[in-house]
Coordinates of C-alpha atoms in Angstrom, one line a residue:
M121 CA -8.7 -79.7 16.6
T122 CA -11.6 -78.3 19.3
V123 CA -14.1 -75.7 18.5
N124 CA -11.9 -73.8 21.1
Q125 CA -8.6 -74.5 19.1
K126 CA -10.4 -73.4 15.6
I127 CA -11.7 -70.1 17.2
F128 CA -7.8 -69.2 18.5
S129 CA -6.3 -70.6 15.2
S130 CA -8.8 -68.1 13.1
L131 CA -8.3 -65.5 15.1
K132 CA -4.3 -65.4 15.1
K133 CA -4.6 -65.5 11.6
S134 CA -7.3 -62.3 11.3
K135 CA -4.1 -60.4 13.7
V136 CA -6.5 -59.7 16.9
F137 CA -3.9 -60.6 18.9
S138 CA -1.1 -58.9 16.9
L139 CA -2.4 -55.5 19.1
T140 CA -0.4 -56.5 22.1
K141 CA 2.1 -59.6 23.1
H142 CA 1.0 -59.6 27.0
P143 CA -0.5 -62.8 27.9
I144 CA -2.8 -60.9 30.4
T145 CA -4.4 -59.0 27.4
R146 CA -4.4 -61.7 25.2
T147 CA -6.6 -63.8 27.9
A148 CA -8.8 -60.7 28.6
L149 CA -9.8 -60.6 24.9
A150 CA -10.1 -64.1 24.0
F151 CA -12.1 -65.7 27.2
P152 CA -15.1 -63.8 26.4
L153 CA -15.2 -65.4 23.1
L154 CA -14.6 -68.6 24.2
E155 CA -16.2 -69.2 27.3
K156 CA -19.5 -67.1 26.8
S157 CA -20.5 -70.3 24.6
R158 CA -21.0 -71.8 28.3
F159 CA -24.5 -69.7 28.5
S160 CA -26.2 -71.7 25.6
C161 CA -24.7 -69.6 23.0
L162 CA -22.2 -71.6 22.0
P163 CA -21.9 -74.8 21.4
D164 CA -23.9 -77.1 23.2
S165 CA -24.3 -80.6 23.2
S166 CA -26.6 -81.0 20.9
V167 CA -25.0 -79.4 18.3
Y168 CA -21.5 -80.9 19.6
P169 CA -22.2 -84.0 21.5
G170 CA -19.4 -85.5 23.7
R171 CA -17.6 -81.8 24.0
N172 CA -17.0 -81.0 27.7
F173 CA -16.2 -77.2 28.2
T174 CA -14.4 -76.9 31.3
T175 CA -13.0 -73.3 32.9
T176 CA -9.8 -72.6 34.8
R177 CA -9.7 -69.9 37.8
Y178 CA -8.7 -67.5 35.3
E179 CA -11.1 -68.2 33.3
S180 CA -14.1 -68.2 35.5
A181 CA -13.1 -64.5 36.7
A182 CA -13.3 -63.6 33.1
L183 CA -16.9 -65.1 33.3
K184 CA -17.6 -63.0 36.3
K185 CA -16.9 -60.3 34.6
L186 CA -18.9 -61.3 31.4
D187 CA -21.7 -61.2 33.5
K188 CA -21.6 -58.2 34.8
V189 CA -20.9 -57.0 31.3
A190 CA -23.8 -58.8 29.7
S191 CA -26.4 -57.6 32.3
H192 CA -27.2 -54.6 30.3
V193 CA -27.5 -55.8 27.1
H194 CA -30.6 -58.1 28.1
G195 CA -31.7 -55.0 30.7
E196 CA -33.6 -51.9 29.9
V197 CA -31.9 -49.5 28.2
P198 CA -30.6 -46.5 30.6
A199 CA -32.0 -43.3 30.1
I200 CA -30.5 -40.7 28.0
T201 CA -28.1 -38.5 30.2
D202 CA -26.8 -34.9 29.4
E203 CA -23.6 -36.3 29.0
D204 CA -24.8 -38.2 26.3
T205 CA -26.7 -35.3 24.7
K206 CA -23.3 -32.8 24.8
M207 CA -22.6 -31.0 22.1
I208 CA -19.9 -27.7 21.6
I209 CA -21.1 -24.7 19.6
D210 CA -19.0 -22.2 18.5
E211 CA -19.5 -19.0 16.6
P212 CA -17.0 -17.4 14.1
A213 CA -15.1 -14.4 14.7
S214 CA -17.4 -11.5 14.2
H215 CA -15.3 -9.7 11.8
L216 CA -16.1 -12.9 9.9
V217 CA -19.3 -13.0 9.4
S218 CA -21.2 -11.3 6.6
K219 CA -24.7 -12.4 6.7
T220 CA -26.8 -11.8 9.6
S221 CA -27.2 -14.5 12.2
S222 CA -30.5 -15.6 10.7
T223 CA -28.9 -16.6 7.3
N224 CA -25.4 -17.5 8.5
P225 CA -25.0 -21.4 7.6
V226 CA -24.3 -24.0 10.6
V227 CA -22.0 -27.0 9.8
L228 CA -23.0 -29.7 12.0
L229 CA -19.7 -32.2 12.8
F230 CA -20.8 -35.7 13.6
G231 CA -17.5 -37.6 14.9
W232 CA -16.3 -40.9 14.6
A233 CA -16.4 -43.4 17.1
G234 CA -13.5 -42.8 19.5
A235 CA -13.1 -39.2 18.5
S236 CA -13.0 -36.5 20.9
H237 CA -13.9 -32.9 20.6
K238 CA -10.7 -32.0 20.2
N239 CA -10.3 -34.2 17.2
L240 CA -13.6 -32.2 15.5
H241 CA -12.1 -29.1 16.4
K242 CA -9.8 -29.3 13.8
Y243 CA -12.7 -29.8 11.3
S244 CA -14.6 -27.0 12.7
S245 CA -11.8 -24.2 12.7
I246 CA -12.3 -24.8 8.9
Y247 CA -15.2 -23.2 9.0
L248 CA -14.8 -20.9 11.9
E249 CA -12.1 -19.1 9.6
A250 CA -14.9 -19.4 6.9
G251 CA -17.2 -17.5 9.1
F252 CA -19.4 -20.5 9.9
T253 CA -21.2 -21.3 13.1
T254 CA -20.2 -25.3 14.0
V255 CA -21.8 -27.8 16.1
Q256 CA -19.9 -30.8 17.5
F257 CA -21.3 -33.9 18.5
I258 CA -20.1 -37.1 19.4
L259 CA -22.2 -40.3 19.7
S260 CA -21.2 -42.1 23.0
T261 CA -20.0 -45.5 23.0
R262 CA -23.3 -47.1 24.0
H263 CA -25.6 -45.9 21.4
I264 CA -22.9 -46.7 18.7
F265 CA -22.7 -50.2 19.8
R266 CA -25.9 -51.0 21.9
D267 CA -28.4 -48.7 21.9
T268 CA -29.0 -48.0 18.6
D269 CA -32.4 -47.6 18.7
Q270 CA -32.5 -44.8 21.1
I271 CA -30.4 -42.6 18.8
P272 CA -33.4 -40.9 17.3
E273 CA -34.7 -39.9 21.0
L274 CA -30.9 -39.0 21.3
M275 CA -30.6 -36.7 18.4
S276 CA -34.7 -35.0 19.2
K277 CA -33.0 -33.9 22.6
V278 CA -30.0 -32.4 20.4
M279 CA -32.3 -30.6 18.0
D280 CA -34.1 -29.0 21.0
Q281 CA -31.0 -27.5 22.6
M282 CA -30.0 -26.2 19.1
G283 CA -33.4 -25.0 18.9
L284 CA -33.2 -23.0 21.8
Q285 CA -30.1 -21.4 20.3
G286 CA -32.0 -20.4 17.2
L287 CA -29.8 -22.6 14.7
L288 CA -32.5 -25.0 13.2
D289 CA -33.7 -22.2 11.2
R290 CA -30.6 -21.2 10.0
P291 CA -29.1 -22.9 6.6
M292 CA -27.2 -25.8 7.7
Y293 CA -24.4 -28.5 6.1
I294 CA -23.9 -31.6 7.5
H295 CA -20.3 -33.2 8.0
C296 CA -20.3 -37.1 8.5
L297 CA -16.9 -38.6 9.4
S298 CA -16.7 -42.3 9.6
D299 CA -20.5 -44.7 9.9
T300 CA -20.8 -43.0 13.2
G301 CA -21.4 -39.6 12.0
V302 CA -23.7 -41.2 9.5
M303 CA -25.8 -42.5 12.6
C304 CA -25.9 -39.1 14.3
Y305 CA -27.5 -37.7 10.8
Q306 CA -30.0 -40.7 10.5
G307 CA -31.1 -40.1 13.9
L308 CA -31.1 -36.4 13.3
D309 CA -33.4 -37.0 10.0
I310 CA -36.0 -39.7 11.9
A311 CA -36.0 -37.6 14.8
S312 CA -37.1 -34.6 12.8
K313 CA -39.7 -36.5 10.9
Q314 CA -41.5 -37.8 13.9
R315 CA -42.1 -34.6 15.4
S316 CA -45.7 -33.4 15.5
T317 CA -44.9 -30.1 14.3
V318 CA -42.7 -30.7 11.4
R319 CA -39.8 -29.0 11.3
R320 CA -38.0 -29.6 7.6
L321 CA -34.3 -28.4 8.4
N322 CA -32.9 -26.6 5.6
I323 CA -29.8 -28.7 4.8
Q324 CA -28.1 -27.2 2.3
G325 CA -25.4 -29.7 1.7
V326 CA -23.5 -33.1 2.9
V327 CA -19.9 -33.9 3.5
W328 CA -19.2 -37.9 3.5
D329 CA -16.1 -38.4 5.0
S330 CA -14.6 -41.7 4.9
C331 CA -18.4 -43.2 5.0
P332 CA -21.0 -44.6 4.0
G333 CA -19.4 -47.8 4.6
P334 CA -20.6 -51.3 3.2
Y335 CA -22.6 -53.6 5.7
P336 CA -20.9 -55.4 7.7
E337 CA -20.0 -58.9 6.8
V338 CA -20.0 -60.9 10.1
T339 CA -16.9 -63.0 9.9
L340 CA -13.7 -63.3 12.1
S341 CA -11.8 -61.1 9.9
R342 CA -14.3 -58.4 9.5
I343 CA -14.8 -58.1 13.4
S344 CA -11.3 -57.8 13.3
A345 CA -11.0 -54.9 11.4
F346 CA -13.8 -53.5 13.7
L347 CA -11.8 -54.0 16.9
I348 CA -8.7 -52.5 14.9
V349 CA -10.7 -49.6 13.8
N350 CA -12.1 -49.1 17.2
W351 CA -8.4 -49.0 18.9
L352 CA -6.6 -47.0 16.3
C353 CA -9.1 -44.1 17.4
C354 CA -8.8 -44.4 20.7
M355 CA -5.2 -44.6 20.7
N356 CA -5.5 -41.5 18.2
D357 CA -7.4 -39.9 21.5
K358 CA -4.6 -41.0 23.5
L359 CA -6.3 -42.9 25.6
G360 CA -3.7 -45.5 25.8
V361 CA -3.1 -48.7 25.5
V362 CA -5.2 -50.3 28.4
Q363 CA -8.5 -48.3 27.6
S364 CA -7.8 -48.5 24.1
L365 CA -8.1 -52.5 24.3
H366 CA -10.9 -52.5 26.9
S367 CA -13.0 -50.1 24.8
S368 CA -12.0 -53.2 21.8
Y369 CA -13.1 -55.9 24.4
R370 CA -16.5 -53.8 24.9
L371 CA -16.9 -53.7 21.2
L372 CA -16.1 -57.4 21.0
L373 CA -18.7 -58.6 23.9
D374 CA -21.9 -56.4 23.0
R375 CA -22.0 -56.7 19.1
G376 CA -18.9 -58.7 17.2
W377 CA -19.4 -62.4 19.0
P378 CA -23.2 -62.6 19.6
N379 CA -23.8 -61.5 15.7
L380 CA -21.1 -64.0 14.8
L381 CA -23.1 -66.7 16.7
R382 CA -26.3 -65.7 14.8
R383 CA -24.4 -66.0 11.6
W384 CA -23.3 -69.4 12.3
Q385 CA -26.8 -70.5 13.8
G386 CA -28.3 -69.4 10.7
K387 CA -30.0 -66.4 12.2
P388 CA -30.5 -62.7 10.7
V389 CA -27.9 -60.7 11.7
T390 CA -28.3 -57.1 12.7
L391 CA -25.8 -54.2 13.4
N392 CA -26.8 -50.4 14.4
M393 CA -29.9 -50.4 12.3
M394 CA -32.6 -47.6 12.7
N395 CA -35.9 -48.3 11.5
G396 CA -34.4 -51.5 10.2
I397 CA -32.3 -49.8 7.9
W398 CA -28.1 -49.7 8.3
C399 CA -26.7 -46.2 8.4
G400 CA -24.3 -47.1 5.7
H401 CA -27.7 -48.0 3.6
F402 CA -28.7 -44.5 4.7
G403 CA -26.0 -42.7 3.3
R404 CA -26.1 -44.7 0.2
D405 CA -29.0 -44.2 -0.9
H406 CA -29.5 -40.4 0.6
H407 CA -29.5 -38.8 -3.0
L408 CA -33.2 -40.8 -3.8
Q409 CA -34.7 -39.3 -0.3
F410 CA -33.3 -36.0 -0.8
P411 CA -32.4 -35.6 -4.4
L412 CA -32.0 -31.6 -4.2
V413 CA -29.1 -32.3 -1.4
P414 CA -25.6 -31.8 -3.2
E415 CA -23.0 -34.1 -1.7
L416 CA -19.2 -34.2 -1.1
H417 CA -17.3 -37.7 -0.9
L418 CA -14.3 -38.1 0.9
Y419 CA -12.6 -41.1 0.5
S420 CA -8.9 -42.8 -0.2
D421 CA -7.2 -45.8 -1.8
K422 CA -6.0 -46.6 2.1
D423 CA -9.0 -47.0 4.0
F424 CA -9.3 -50.5 5.4
Y425 CA -12.9 -49.9 6.8
L426 CA -14.3 -48.1 3.9
P427 CA -12.7 -49.8 0.2
Y428 CA -12.7 -47.7 -2.1
K429 CA -13.7 -50.3 -5.2
Y430 CA -16.9 -50.6 -2.9
L431 CA -17.4 -46.7 -2.9
E432 CA -16.7 -46.3 -6.4
K433 CA -19.0 -49.3 -7.6
E434 CA -21.7 -49.4 -5.2
V435 CA -22.5 -45.8 -4.1
L436 CA -20.6 -43.3 -6.8
A437 CA -21.8 -44.9 -10.0
V438 CA -25.2 -45.7 -8.7
K439 CA -25.2 -41.8 -8.7
E440 CA -23.9 -41.0 -11.8
E441 CA -26.2 -43.1 -13.5
S442 CA -29.1 -41.0 -11.8
G443 CA -27.6 -37.9 -12.0
A444 CA -27.3 -37.4 -8.3
D445 CA -25.8 -33.7 -7.4
Y446 CA -22.6 -35.2 -5.9
T447 CA -19.0 -34.5 -6.1
A448 CA -15.9 -36.9 -5.2
V449 CA -12.3 -36.4 -4.1
K450 CA -9.7 -39.5 -4.0
F451 CA -7.1 -39.3 -1.5
V452 CA -4.2 -41.4 -1.9
G453 CA -2.6 -43.2 1.0
S454 CA -4.4 -41.6 3.6
P455 CA -6.1 -44.1 6.6
H456 CA -9.8 -43.9 7.9
V457 CA -10.7 -40.6 8.8
S458 CA -7.2 -39.1 8.6
H459 CA -7.3 -37.3 5.3
L460 CA -7.4 -34.0 6.9
K461 CA -4.4 -35.0 8.8
R462 CA -2.3 -36.3 5.6
H463 CA -3.9 -33.8 3.2
K464 CA -4.5 -30.9 5.0
K465 CA -4.0 -28.2 2.4
R466 CA -6.0 -30.2 -0.4
Y467 CA -9.2 -31.3 2.2
K468 CA -9.6 -27.8 3.0
S469 CA -10.0 -26.5 -0.3
Q470 CA -12.1 -28.8 -1.3
V471 CA -14.4 -28.7 1.3
L472 CA -14.9 -24.9 1.5
A473 CA -15.2 -24.9 -2.3
F474 CA -18.4 -27.4 -2.1
I475 CA -19.7 -25.2 0.9
V476 CA -19.6 -22.0 -0.9
G477 CA -20.4 -23.3 -4.3
N478 CA -23.9 -24.8 -3.1
M479 CA -25.1 -21.7 -0.7
K480 CA -28.0 -20.7 -2.1
P481 CA -28.6 -16.9 -2.3
V482 CA -29.7 -14.9 0.9
E483 CA -33.1 -13.9 -0.6
E484 CA -33.9 -17.8 -0.7
T485 CA -32.9 -18.3 2.7
E486 CA -34.6 -15.9 4.1
E487 CA -37.7 -17.2 2.2
F488 CA -37.3 -20.3 3.9
V489 CA -36.9 -18.6 7.4
M490 CA -40.4 -16.5 6.5
R491 CA -41.8 -19.9 5.4
R492 CA -40.8 -21.6 9.2
L493 CA -42.5 -18.3 11.1
H494 CA -45.5 -18.5 9.0
R495 CA -45.7 -22.3 9.9
N496 CA -45.3 -22.1 13.4
S497 CA -47.4 -19.0 14.2

């Protein structure tokens, strides 16, 4: 069996091609994997002597597309655009606000990969109905999969926008949806520490929904899982089969296949690192960096991206031993980032109980604002 045949066989077993039976789509997904090897990635004559890798005219067309896509990967990182920093700020109805504008809590909702603001508004409505201001933000695809190092700079610009709206001085809660949401929070934390004038965010609690996840094992089956998660998120956004498959195709090209090659070559694998830290580990060790910030973990027994055994053993058990201030809620049967959809009433009650239960008295919040104003004067 040739190397290409082995790869095809492994991919079929891992059900990558179960997404569609259309031969063109199957070809589009497969050829970048197989033929990128011709560009010194894998395999070469020194590793596989005597092997001759040829291409058909269809494969050659795929290679041209691959060259075009790969040109950005090895080129300069594009500048941050207004679209990259787009966020939606919603204020609650005036009759629901019981505090002054300077002390009314703000909830930062960081979406998952493939989410839309329409998706996030379902979560935002929970907080708006309770009288809280919400900020919705979703990382662009390129920042999730390629330009992760640029996220702190991106989040610094997001902070600038929030500052113009007077939101940075108010008590804040973070709601992370999947590890992409954790990446936003991690970038926000780095950005706040990098500023010349230290602006400590008044974070009073963190909600981890379907996160933090384990460091990805770079295997064909794990890459398949990433592709499926990405594909499902895109389908939930009603992007359609073609665009959803194209999104997973880009994920495969930019991160999955190159790192699989590095693993096979015995080289270190890096995925979504900021300052050398995986976003999932940032969330896992959050209680060590912020021991006074309470945390709420929302997970299920059917989340194939975040195995409940990993979360309970590697994250929650460690926090329990260290005496961290956390709450964990385990749902039954709900897939990744679908706990609200499957368990709306319980989800809403648990989130609001956590937020309200950890709200500091108005006097403490006003004292925080006065200290901030004093530092900036």
